[in-house]
Amino acid sequence: MPSMNHLLELEGVSREQVATILDLAREFKAVSQRRIKKVPTLRGITVVLFFIEPSTRTRLSFEVAAKRLSADTLSFTASSSSLSKGETLLDTARNLMAMKPDVVVLRHFASGACHFLARSIPAAIVNAGDGAHEHPTQGLLDMFTMREHKGSLDKLEVAVVGDIRHSRVARSNIQGLLTMGARVRVAGPRTMLPPMLDRLGVRVFDRIEPAIEGADVVMMLRIQKERMGNDLFPSDREYARVFGLDATRLGLAKPDAIVMHPGPMNRGVEITPDVADCGRSVILEQVENGVAVRMAVLYLLSAHLLEG
Amino acid sequence: MRTRLTNCEVVDPGTGERYWGWVEWEGGVIRGVGRTVPGLGDPSGDGGAEAIDGRGHLLAPSFVDLYADFCEPGFEYREDVASGSAAAAAGGYTAVSVRPDTEPACDGEDTARFVMEAGRKAGRVEVLPIGAITRKLAGEAMADIGEMAAAGVRAVGEADRWVARTGLLRHGLEYAGNFGLTAFLTGEDPALVEGTAHEGLVSTVRGLKASPVAAEEVAVARHVALAELTRTPVHLLKLTSAAGVRILREARARGVPVTASAAALHLVLDENAVAGYDPMTKVWPPLRSAEDRKALVEAVADGAIDAVVSDHCPRGIEDKELEFDLAVPGASTIETTFALLNRLVLAGELPLTAALRALAVGPRGVLGLPGGSIAPGRPADLVLLDRAVEWEVTPAALASRGKNTPFLGKTLVGRPVMTIRGGEATFDRLRAAR
């Protein structure tokens, strides 16, 4: 089994490692479908959920994942912490280390914050989203979901639509999918496309239609209105009209294409309610698979600590 | 007393002359130079002067830094004039022009005199404060430019800040021109800047908040236009991009009174340096693309860029032990500037004489300082350089209070071994090692 000390990003994670995580996640998914949804695998392991940036679903998903593996969890959020009193991330983390956690799951508003932590403290770090950089477990759960529906990721045509520039979900999907041999197209208004993405081997579109055409997977990203004001697009109405996914546009994709969204959705903005709730939408499966993938990641990062 | 430095390779970057020989000075002034054959010693003898064996090292005019932060008054936990001066002397410098964004800011003669006096007390380098253009660097009202000029200030600038009111900047330049001052302007148009990384492939992949090259283009174009309008000499500090160099070349060709510099770090590092989110690599303006770096080196080689500045920014641990986005930009560089340029020389990217010209001749030209040449009658401001010595950049190896450098723990090649200012050694590793 390929060894991992941290999971900071999918960039640089090998095809073999991704496959290992996804295979293991399939086994753990079965645990969640049992009557008793708990295994003793990580008994004695302590997982700290260190969430500097608010997040409900990712934190809950990690917490459920850890608990189903019988790990102990400590939850530490920005509002409840001394960080709001001016303590630095490093000092807070050093204090956390006094509780001897084995794994620290970090959500942070700054890109690279998890790298900083990984250099500074002796625990396995899982990046649960760092700024606009990556959200590797989201990328993994998305790939897991795609694989469940499409069998293989190889040569799969995946369209990612929305604010690519500021999206860590987009980056993790791009990195992971390219590693797994999928073909990635991204689309969004030019205000939301970062430069030079084509250098990675991604096809870049400034209209949604050509990106969706013939796609196996259509992934819509959340428009983060709270972050961007009105500098990047004029209004929700116009965004929905020009870049939103509706039934007509979905018709351009392959007939068996699936629709994904990392949540939380802005219904009526990037995705119409009828598409979000249609039979091809796998949005709620993504949430369920998130737990399985996170169980796999926590297991791979800490199981070796239980040996000997 | 006469002193003769023998057994060294003399380089005069102004003329390009390079020969084996000796230099003799008395009373702070070079009295004579002579050529010898390596290994044979000096056939004429030392004529009764105190002799220093240069051990085959390179002797060049001492360096002058146009842009460093000595942090005093106000930020002494980072550096003060004494520690900065010691670091500068160790870096081969005999004069350093320091930033005005202290606390209080250097916006009047009191602070300017205080900084100059602190420099005199430290006694290692001439400390030349840059005067603020606007009061408190707030961009709202003109600073006491005339009084600072009377106190000995040679240049004005706003440190790394942007004067939003271009009209006020224009008037500041016009007024500074009255007193024969040069305006030192840095710049990125902040309206285009989202963060301290170059907007390019690395920022795209690593999700870093970035600044496009256009931010520098807008700023440089503005400052060139103001130089042309006001006829006050403008020094474009810390160019980072090929586009900035292009505008500079065009302006110079038209006779606009502009000079320019690049920071040493930007000549050796590019955007890839920040890919690991190491706060030590966070500097402003950002490290740009490999093509930009190449254009900067070419401009230093052909003289379009007059000077290389250290952009010495000593910072405390608390400024740097943070997430990349939150860390304070800047690197402690004044003791490594020569080693960084030497790296380019060893790699064949930059001729040695161009490197020394950018450290010793160009900066003096910008400030109108004497020296920069090794010839009888010139000031005995010299630096002896060991071009081959390998040394590890450790906190203990740096005299600066700032240990924040991307080269910490790395090995560099080349280092000053002796700095001579006005005929006196202000830094001496040569004889200390005996």
XYZ file of C-alpha atoms in Angstrom:
742
model
C 0.000 0.000 0.000
C 1.437 3.416 -0.928
C 2.335 5.359 2.162
C 0.973 8.799 2.953
C 2.058 11.103 5.730
C -0.445 13.839 4.983
C -3.189 14.545 2.500
C -2.558 18.149 1.529
C -3.524 18.075 -2.124
C -4.220 15.782 -5.023
C -1.486 17.404 -7.094
C 1.320 14.896 -7.094
C -0.739 12.040 -5.634
C -0.196 9.027 -7.874
C -2.781 7.083 -9.811
C -2.025 4.082 -7.631
C -2.593 6.062 -4.436
C -5.888 7.496 -5.652
C -7.028 4.015 -6.674
C -6.097 2.670 -3.244
C -8.152 5.329 -1.495
C -11.150 4.829 -3.765
C -11.029 1.034 -3.420
C -10.837 1.292 0.323
C -13.685 3.811 0.349
C -15.862 1.253 -1.379
C -15.320 -1.143 1.513
C -15.997 1.550 4.079
C -19.147 2.591 2.275
C -20.519 -0.838 3.098
C -19.932 -0.117 6.800
C -22.212 2.893 6.592
C -24.929 0.768 5.082
C -24.996 -1.727 7.931
C -27.384 -1.673 10.844
C -24.466 -0.994 13.228
C -22.447 1.630 11.362
C -19.263 1.343 13.339
C -16.037 -0.610 13.224
C -13.284 -0.592 15.845
C -10.512 0.028 13.313
C -9.139 3.312 14.670
C -9.841 2.831 18.350
C -7.278 4.856 20.283
C -6.647 7.277 17.444
C -7.419 10.939 18.096
C -8.613 13.140 15.277
C -8.800 16.882 15.706
C -11.209 18.767 13.500
C -9.569 22.163 13.246
C -11.895 24.431 11.329
C -10.671 27.988 11.059
C -13.103 28.748 8.274
C -16.730 27.951 8.961
C -18.002 24.755 7.417
C -20.812 22.537 8.496
C -21.036 19.718 6.025
C -17.357 18.971 5.638
C -16.803 19.040 9.395
C -19.780 16.773 10.044
C -18.665 14.431 7.301
C -15.194 14.082 8.817
C -16.672 13.697 12.280
C -19.008 10.922 11.181
C -16.163 9.261 9.286
C -13.888 9.316 12.331
C -16.622 8.069 14.668
C -17.598 5.185 12.402
C -13.969 4.091 12.669
C -14.122 4.460 16.478
C -11.562 7.265 16.565
C -11.921 9.983 19.188
C -12.703 13.394 17.781
C -12.130 16.893 19.064
C -13.776 19.739 17.289
C -12.156 23.108 17.235
C -13.719 25.966 15.330
C -12.624 29.523 14.733
C -15.425 31.210 16.626
C -14.888 29.076 19.715
C -11.117 29.294 19.606
C -8.412 31.614 20.781
C -7.666 32.461 17.146
C -10.439 34.998 17.391
C -8.502 36.455 20.319
C -5.385 37.027 18.249
C -3.474 33.805 18.810
C -1.599 32.651 15.729
C -2.395 29.452 13.903
C 0.921 27.999 14.963
C 0.440 28.751 18.649
C -3.051 27.338 18.569
C -1.783 24.250 16.783
C 1.008 23.765 19.309
C -1.567 23.892 22.066
C -3.619 21.328 20.223
C -0.571 19.107 20.086
C -0.607 18.946 23.865
C -3.708 16.788 23.404
C -1.592 14.411 21.303
C -3.776 14.117 18.239
C -2.738 11.664 15.565
C -4.557 13.363 12.746
C -5.448 17.018 12.327
C -8.121 17.895 9.795
C -7.679 21.534 8.843
C -10.059 23.878 7.092
C -8.552 27.314 6.565
C -9.163 30.425 4.491
C -5.515 30.739 3.378
C -4.066 28.657 0.563
C -1.176 26.575 1.859
C -2.195 26.797 5.530
C -2.135 22.998 5.718
C 1.397 22.929 4.296
C 2.425 25.368 6.987
C 0.893 23.157 9.656
C 2.430 20.022 8.171
C 5.875 21.621 8.451
C 5.250 22.757 11.990
C 3.579 20.016 13.995
C 4.090 16.250 14.277
C 0.666 15.006 13.222
C -0.813 13.760 9.985
C -2.578 16.686 8.334
C -5.673 16.343 6.197
C -6.541 19.366 4.147
C -10.268 19.960 4.419
C -10.051 22.980 2.138
C -7.385 25.694 2.109
C -8.322 28.968 0.500
C -8.534 28.640 -3.244
C -5.978 25.855 -3.350
C -7.432 22.375 -2.909
C -10.049 20.339 -1.149
C -8.625 16.889 -1.775
C -11.279 14.788 -0.013
C -13.934 16.566 -2.062
C -12.015 15.708 -5.229
C -11.749 12.098 -4.055
C -15.421 11.783 -3.199
C -16.326 13.287 -6.555
C -14.104 10.780 -8.334
C -15.540 7.992 -6.201
C -19.047 9.016 -7.237
C -18.083 9.240 -10.895
C -16.457 5.827 -10.750
C -19.539 4.293 -9.159
C -21.662 5.554 -12.020
C -19.265 5.296 -14.918
C -17.128 2.325 -13.941
C -13.844 3.944 -14.795
C -12.411 7.430 -14.813
C -10.197 6.732 -17.776
C -11.136 8.931 -20.754
C -14.222 10.144 -18.918
C -15.327 13.574 -20.203
C -15.862 15.813 -17.191
C -17.083 19.409 -17.401
C -16.525 21.677 -14.396
C -18.523 24.891 -14.653
C -18.454 28.056 -12.573
C -15.946 30.054 -10.599
C -12.841 28.061 -11.422
C -10.503 30.832 -10.290
C -11.531 30.786 -6.655
C -12.525 27.136 -6.366
C -10.501 24.611 -4.401
C -13.012 21.978 -5.456
C -12.189 22.662 -9.096
C -8.456 22.410 -8.458
C -8.682 19.102 -6.627
C -10.937 17.654 -9.302
C -8.660 18.874 -12.075
C -5.570 17.390 -10.441
C -7.185 14.119 -9.479
C -9.073 13.574 -12.705
C -6.057 14.304 -14.896
C -4.025 11.833 -12.859
C -6.722 9.206 -13.367
C -6.789 9.720 -17.132
C -10.051 11.625 -17.380
C -10.497 14.542 -19.782
C -11.336 17.749 -18.061
C -13.066 20.780 -19.495
C -13.716 23.875 -17.452
C -16.061 26.732 -18.224
C -17.035 30.003 -16.670
C -17.057 33.697 -17.352
C -13.551 34.955 -18.079
C -13.620 36.802 -14.757
C -13.648 33.404 -13.074
C -11.041 31.608 -15.168
C -7.465 31.700 -13.871
C -4.669 32.064 -16.435
C -2.749 29.197 -18.029
C -5.066 26.368 -17.016
C -4.630 24.935 -20.505
C -0.982 24.264 -19.604
C -2.209 21.547 -17.275
C -3.994 19.808 -20.101
C -7.436 21.183 -19.314
C -9.693 22.478 -22.088
C -10.931 25.937 -21.172
C -14.219 27.447 -22.388
C -15.761 30.824 -21.715
C -19.246 29.509 -22.547
C -21.055 26.673 -20.846
C -22.537 25.014 -23.946
C -19.376 23.736 -25.671
C -18.040 22.550 -22.319
C -21.110 20.451 -21.621
C -21.494 19.055 -25.107
C -20.894 15.316 -25.055
C -19.818 15.303 -21.391
C -20.203 12.259 -19.153
C -20.200 14.366 -16.011
C -21.388 17.942 -15.487
C -20.147 19.447 -12.259
C -21.560 22.801 -11.300
C -19.688 24.927 -8.768
C -21.250 27.134 -6.171
C -21.247 30.821 -6.946
C -19.809 32.349 -3.812
C -21.628 35.616 -3.812
C -20.517 36.436 -0.309
C -16.905 36.494 -1.478
C -17.010 38.389 -4.701
C -19.474 41.244 -4.585
C -20.571 42.292 -8.027
C -17.158 42.582 -9.636
C -17.158 39.307 -11.516
C -20.662 39.102 -12.916
C -23.540 41.545 -12.950
C -26.379 39.652 -11.296
C -27.655 36.221 -10.286
C -30.282 36.519 -12.974
C -27.741 37.064 -15.721
C -25.467 34.351 -14.351
C -28.314 31.864 -14.351
C -29.235 32.835 -17.881
C -25.726 32.669 -19.344
C -23.871 30.140 -17.199
C -26.494 28.241 -15.222
C -27.322 24.594 -15.826
C -30.895 24.011 -16.937
C -32.607 21.083 -18.604
C -31.981 22.420 -22.101
C -28.262 22.775 -21.585
C -28.053 19.421 -19.850
C -29.482 18.024 -23.082
C -26.143 18.808 -24.734
C -24.375 16.300 -22.506
C -24.416 12.559 -23.125
C -27.844 11.030 -22.478
C -26.511 9.203 -19.433
C -24.502 12.120 -18.084
C -24.631 12.707 -14.350
C -24.987 16.077 -12.630
C -22.818 16.928 -9.636
C -22.496 19.828 -7.223
C -20.247 20.092 -4.143
C -22.916 22.020 -2.252
C -24.330 24.072 -0.826
C -26.345 24.901 -3.933
C -27.753 28.233 -4.959
C -30.885 26.892 -6.553
C -31.926 29.052 -9.444
C -28.448 30.515 -9.876
C -25.859 27.984 -11.047
C -28.397 25.175 -11.268
C -32.163 25.096 -11.777
C -34.184 23.217 -9.143
C -35.533 20.730 -11.678
C -32.020 19.728 -12.738
C -30.794 19.583 -9.149
C -33.568 17.167 -8.278
C -33.685 15.173 -11.514
C -32.825 11.482 -11.821
C -29.399 12.252 -13.220
C -28.419 14.352 -10.226
C -26.065 12.518 -7.857
C -25.652 15.415 -5.473
C -26.879 13.593 -2.372
C -24.809 10.524 -3.230
C -21.772 12.794 -3.179
C -22.552 13.648 0.431
C -22.927 10.000 1.379
C -19.742 9.038 -0.440
C -17.896 11.829 1.339
C -18.101 9.879 4.578
C -16.731 6.711 2.977
C -13.857 8.518 1.282
C -12.940 10.341 4.492
C -12.983 7.057 6.402
C -10.524 5.704 3.851
C -8.269 8.742 4.150
C -8.292 8.718 7.964
C -7.561 5.012 7.911
C -4.644 5.304 5.507
C -3.089 8.138 7.488
C -3.342 6.538 10.902
C -3.641 2.772 10.624
C 0.145 2.360 10.696
C 0.168 4.064 14.112
C -1.775 1.143 15.539
C 0.771 -1.440 14.473
C 3.255 -2.531 17.085
C 49.262 56.303 7.341
C 49.411 54.626 3.997
C 47.862 51.225 3.458
C 48.523 48.950 0.539
C 46.308 46.036 -0.358
C 48.375 43.636 -2.402
C 47.970 40.333 -4.161
C 44.447 40.845 -5.452
C 42.569 40.983 -8.707
C 41.465 44.568 -9.210
C 38.237 45.153 -11.113
C 37.051 48.559 -12.154
C 33.511 47.911 -13.346
C 33.144 51.434 -14.696
C 35.881 50.935 -17.254
C 35.795 47.151 -17.397
C 39.508 47.060 -16.504
C 40.647 43.965 -14.657
C 44.203 43.257 -13.589
C 46.345 41.605 -10.950
C 47.923 44.120 -8.669
C 47.713 46.386 -5.667
C 45.913 49.500 -4.481
C 47.304 51.984 -2.010
C 45.441 54.663 -0.115
C 46.010 57.326 2.477
C 43.594 59.614 4.257
C 40.617 57.925 2.713
C 41.779 58.551 -0.839
C 43.355 56.148 -3.305
C 46.947 57.265 -3.938
C 48.133 54.669 -6.362
C 47.428 51.421 -8.149
C 49.854 49.004 -9.711
C 50.012 45.817 -11.712
C 51.929 42.724 -10.747
C 52.163 39.146 -11.833
C 50.126 36.680 -9.798
C 52.278 34.726 -7.387
C 55.330 36.920 -7.743
C 54.278 39.476 -5.198
C 54.841 43.162 -5.699
C 58.257 43.793 -7.313
C 58.256 47.418 -6.214
C 57.769 46.494 -2.543
C 55.230 48.171 -0.332
C 57.246 51.328 0.042
C 56.714 51.498 3.768
C 52.944 51.285 3.724
C 50.993 48.950 5.971
C 50.454 45.935 3.781
C 47.358 43.770 3.624
C 47.617 40.518 1.739
C 44.531 40.270 -0.476
C 45.146 36.522 -0.908
C 44.123 36.519 -4.509
C 40.619 37.823 -3.885
C 38.771 40.269 -6.095
C 38.966 43.952 -5.234
C 36.112 46.157 -6.413
C 34.652 49.534 -5.517
C 32.417 49.127 -2.481
C 28.693 48.610 -2.986
C 25.962 51.170 -2.532
C 22.421 50.071 -1.754
C 19.562 52.224 -2.949
C 16.840 50.470 -1.010
C 16.944 48.797 2.363
C 14.824 48.856 5.482
C 16.718 49.581 8.682
C 13.408 49.758 10.571
C 14.487 52.468 13.012
C 12.748 54.349 14.499
C 9.768 52.225 15.380
C 10.484 48.621 14.429
C 13.697 47.898 16.276
C 12.628 44.314 16.937
C 13.284 43.762 13.226
C 16.449 45.810 12.789
C 17.968 49.066 13.877
C 20.426 51.360 12.192
C 23.367 49.801 14.048
C 22.504 46.183 13.235
C 21.522 47.114 9.697
C 24.782 48.973 9.235
C 26.793 46.005 10.463
C 24.890 43.730 8.091
C 25.423 46.146 5.221
C 29.171 46.336 5.865
C 29.272 42.534 5.905
C 27.510 42.647 2.562
C 30.212 44.866 1.072
C 28.318 48.147 1.276
C 29.588 51.555 2.337
C 26.384 53.538 1.788
C 22.757 52.539 2.131
C 19.656 54.453 1.250
C 16.942 53.491 3.727
C 13.171 53.422 3.531
C 11.062 56.154 5.073
C 8.247 53.923 6.351
C 9.465 53.940 9.920
C 7.415 54.971 12.942
C 7.345 57.915 12.902
C 7.802 58.078 9.154
C 10.756 59.954 7.748
C 8.694 62.872 6.537
C 10.593 65.762 8.104
C 14.073 66.852 9.019
C 13.925 65.571 12.611
C 13.571 61.948 11.639
C 15.954 62.351 8.703
C 18.630 63.792 10.980
C 17.968 61.129 13.592
C 18.538 58.355 11.057
C 21.671 59.976 9.622
C 23.060 60.508 13.099
C 22.334 56.905 14.061
C 24.252 55.905 10.946
C 27.198 58.077 11.937
C 27.217 56.567 15.407
C 27.151 53.055 14.021
C 30.067 54.109 11.842
C 29.895 51.310 9.277
C 28.080 52.780 6.307
C 26.753 56.133 5.250
C 23.043 55.925 6.006
C 21.035 57.982 3.573
C 17.386 58.329 4.517
C 14.836 58.503 1.741
C 12.407 61.262 2.633
C 8.688 60.705 2.350
C 6.855 62.553 -0.402
C 3.675 62.812 1.628
C 3.222 63.501 5.309
C 3.124 60.263 7.322
C 3.167 58.483 3.961
C -0.573 58.929 4.042
C -0.871 60.204 0.498
C -2.803 63.271 1.553
C -0.447 66.220 2.012
C 3.102 67.019 1.013
C 5.915 66.172 3.441
C 8.631 68.686 4.436
C 10.653 67.957 1.335
C 12.675 71.173 1.261
C 13.715 70.923 4.895
C 14.692 67.299 4.469
C 16.767 68.276 1.427
C 18.500 70.922 3.533
C 19.246 68.257 6.138
C 21.021 66.152 3.516
C 18.309 63.926 2.090
C 19.044 63.083 -1.541
C 15.951 61.201 -2.559
C 12.266 61.070 -1.786
C 9.864 58.176 -2.036
C 6.865 56.522 -0.446
C 8.557 53.213 0.410
C 6.364 50.419 -0.902
C 3.199 52.485 -0.707
C 1.078 53.740 -3.558
C 0.057 57.394 -3.755
C -3.494 57.135 -5.002
C -3.745 60.847 -5.762
C -1.615 61.055 -8.873
C -1.953 64.837 -8.836
C -0.368 65.020 -5.402
C 2.433 62.733 -6.536
C 3.007 64.999 -9.513
C 3.300 68.014 -7.264
C 5.554 66.119 -4.888
C 7.870 65.308 -7.775
C 7.840 68.863 -9.060
C 8.604 70.170 -5.617
C 11.358 67.592 -5.024
C 12.849 68.664 -8.355
C 13.244 72.151 -6.923
C 15.814 70.796 -4.515
C 17.602 68.537 -6.950
C 16.178 65.383 -5.415
C 15.463 62.108 -7.164
C 12.138 60.352 -6.638
C 12.347 56.647 -5.770
C 9.105 55.050 -6.825
C 7.998 51.457 -6.392
C 4.845 50.252 -7.728
C 1.951 48.132 -8.479
C -1.441 49.647 -9.033
C -3.181 48.215 -5.958
C -6.542 48.192 -7.708
C -5.225 45.303 -9.802
C -3.609 43.423 -6.944
C -5.360 40.591 -5.129
C -2.335 39.127 -3.427
C 1.419 38.747 -3.226
C 2.033 36.120 -5.880
C 2.604 36.502 -9.592
C -0.576 35.842 -11.531
C 0.484 32.902 -13.662
C 0.722 29.150 -13.721
C 1.920 28.777 -10.133
C -0.804 30.991 -8.662
C -3.372 29.160 -10.768
C -2.302 25.721 -9.601
C -1.572 26.656 -5.999
C -4.633 28.863 -5.552
C -2.580 31.862 -4.476
C -4.000 35.357 -4.460
C -2.131 37.076 -7.198
C -1.068 40.215 -8.960
C -0.912 40.410 -12.752
C 2.088 41.920 -14.533
C -0.334 44.619 -15.672
C -0.314 45.997 -12.111
C 3.369 46.828 -12.547
C 2.901 48.085 -16.091
C 0.269 50.579 -14.982
C 2.484 51.811 -12.153
C 5.667 52.049 -14.216
C 3.850 53.808 -17.055
C 2.416 56.295 -14.579
C 5.809 56.999 -13.064
C 7.485 57.371 -16.455
C 4.765 59.812 -17.486
C 5.320 61.832 -14.313
C 9.080 61.890 -14.885
C 8.469 63.207 -18.352
C 5.932 65.743 -17.144
C 7.869 67.054 -14.156
C 11.432 66.482 -15.432
C 12.305 65.365 -11.925
C 14.550 62.303 -12.140
C 12.591 59.207 -11.227
C 14.206 55.992 -10.101
C 11.970 53.015 -10.788
C 12.691 50.759 -7.842
C 12.400 46.990 -7.972
C 11.202 46.296 -11.481
C 10.019 42.708 -11.684
C 8.770 42.087 -15.186
C 9.714 42.027 -18.841
C 6.879 44.481 -19.426
C 8.320 46.881 -16.860
C 11.725 46.626 -18.537
C 10.145 47.280 -21.931
C 8.553 50.514 -20.694
C 11.840 51.510 -19.056
C 13.817 50.968 -22.260
C 11.323 52.916 -24.297
C 11.407 55.805 -21.819
C 15.202 55.887 -21.714
C 15.381 55.867 -25.499
C 13.208 58.986 -25.533
C 15.396 60.739 -22.999
C 12.930 60.662 -20.105
C 14.898 61.175 -16.870
C 14.427 57.685 -15.454
C 16.762 55.133 -13.942
C 15.813 51.741 -12.609
C 16.744 48.917 -10.322
C 15.895 45.304 -9.712
C 16.040 43.513 -6.396
C 18.637 40.747 -6.147
C 16.060 38.130 -5.216
C 14.074 38.789 -8.376
C 17.169 38.081 -10.433
C 17.646 34.592 -9.038
C 14.170 33.376 -8.078
C 10.916 33.171 -9.979
C 7.288 32.342 -9.239
C 8.159 28.712 -8.591
C 9.818 29.738 -5.336
C 6.425 30.365 -3.718
C 4.849 27.076 -4.786
C 5.559 25.534 -1.374
C 3.839 28.422 0.455
C 7.022 29.162 2.399
C 6.505 32.620 3.940
C 10.243 33.236 3.604
C 9.738 33.434 -0.147
C 6.985 36.015 0.179
C 8.324 39.319 -1.082
C 6.829 42.396 -2.642
C 6.550 42.955 -5.509
C 6.045 39.289 -6.355
C 8.600 36.964 -7.885
C 7.403 36.692 -11.457
C 7.775 34.237 -14.312
C 10.996 32.662 -15.564
C 10.749 34.871 -18.676
C 10.424 37.969 -16.520
C 13.461 36.977 -14.499
C 15.445 36.472 -17.681
C 14.448 39.906 -18.984
C 15.596 41.482 -15.707
C 18.981 39.773 -15.855
C 19.444 40.865 -19.457
C 18.605 44.440 -18.523
C 21.167 44.376 -15.712
C 23.720 42.889 -18.110
C 23.237 45.560 -20.759
C 22.855 48.413 -18.281
C 19.211 49.314 -18.989
C 18.696 48.556 -15.307
C 21.248 50.740 -13.535
C 21.332 49.143 -10.144
C 20.617 46.027 -8.157
C 19.131 46.790 -4.762
C 19.135 44.503 -1.777
C 15.530 45.400 -0.886
C 16.669 44.267 2.547
C 13.526 43.697 4.637
C 14.461 42.229 8.000
C 11.373 40.789 9.636
C 10.698 39.140 12.964
C 9.726 35.526 13.475
C 6.242 36.692 14.398
C 5.979 38.419 11.018
C 6.868 35.249 9.158
C 5.682 32.253 11.185
C 2.271 32.582 9.631
C 0.161 31.353 6.765
C 1.527 32.619 3.438
C -1.394 34.989 2.936
C -0.906 36.522 6.366
C 2.894 36.657 6.520
C 4.611 40.019 6.150
C 6.433 40.241 2.824
C 10.153 40.830 2.610
C 13.470 39.065 2.956
C 16.659 39.852 4.824
C 19.053 40.108 1.909
C 21.736 42.704 2.387
C 24.367 40.123 3.338
C 23.616 37.833 0.419
C 23.266 40.263 -2.479
C 26.756 39.620 -3.798
C 26.378 35.853 -3.468
C 23.129 35.978 -5.430
C 24.666 37.954 -8.271
C 27.720 35.718 -8.112
C 25.409 32.800 -8.720
C 24.343 34.434 -11.988
C 27.972 35.112 -12.861
C 28.950 31.498 -12.195
C 25.984 30.306 -14.256
C 27.145 32.444 -17.172
C 24.003 34.572 -17.110
C 25.653 37.812 -16.079
C 29.163 39.140 -16.735
C 31.095 39.849 -13.549
C 31.690 43.469 -14.505
C 27.951 43.995 -15.068
C 27.196 42.571 -11.635
C 29.745 44.845 -9.972
C 28.593 47.820 -12.021
C 25.034 47.281 -10.781
C 26.233 47.106 -7.172
C 28.884 49.817 -7.174
C 28.602 52.175 -10.128
C 24.920 52.395 -11.054
C 23.656 53.178 -7.549
C 26.237 55.950 -7.069
C 25.122 57.460 -10.349
C 21.499 57.474 -9.235
C 22.316 59.240 -5.972
C 25.152 61.391 -7.315
C 27.675 59.872 -4.902
C 31.419 59.935 -5.614
C 33.435 56.758 -6.038
C 32.647 53.608 -7.942
C 36.070 53.497 -9.525
C 39.526 52.337 -8.495
C 41.929 55.083 -9.533
C 44.201 57.616 -7.848
C 42.260 60.497 -6.340
C 39.080 58.450 -5.865
C 37.660 57.609 -2.431
C 39.135 54.510 -0.811
C 35.730 52.826 -0.640
C 36.475 49.254 -1.570
C 35.341 45.708 -1.120
C 37.416 42.561 -1.250
C 35.393 39.616 -2.515
C 35.965 35.901 -2.210
C 34.136 34.603 -5.249
C 34.654 30.927 -4.533
C 33.960 30.470 -0.833
C 30.975 28.311 -0.006
C 29.061 29.351 3.066
C 25.906 28.256 4.727
C 23.254 30.861 5.435
C 22.486 30.291 9.111
C 20.951 32.716 11.607
C 24.347 32.999 13.289
C 26.039 33.791 9.981
C 23.891 36.894 9.524
C 24.697 40.130 11.327
C 21.232 41.418 10.548
C 18.556 40.979 13.170
C 16.387 39.676 10.322
C 16.957 35.975 9.752
C 14.154 35.799 7.223
C 15.630 34.646 3.971
C 14.575 31.976 1.526
C 18.204 30.827 1.574
C 18.255 29.946 5.259
C 20.020 26.621 5.603
C 21.250 26.759 2.025
C 24.791 27.095 0.770
C 25.744 30.133 -1.259
C 28.958 30.813 -3.119
C 30.827 34.086 -2.761
C 31.057 36.563 0.053
C 32.765 39.853 0.892
C 35.816 39.308 3.090
C 36.675 42.935 3.748
C 34.874 46.219 3.333
C 36.836 49.462 3.374
C 35.203 52.821 3.787
C 37.238 55.988 3.675
C 40.350 53.842 3.960
C 39.205 52.088 7.137
C 38.010 48.509 7.374
C 34.345 48.496 8.415
C 34.128 44.755 8.039
C 37.052 42.384 8.103
C 36.740 38.650 7.855
C 40.191 38.413 6.268
C 42.270 39.403 9.250
C 39.751 38.300 11.884
C 40.256 34.744 10.669
C 43.981 34.773 11.315
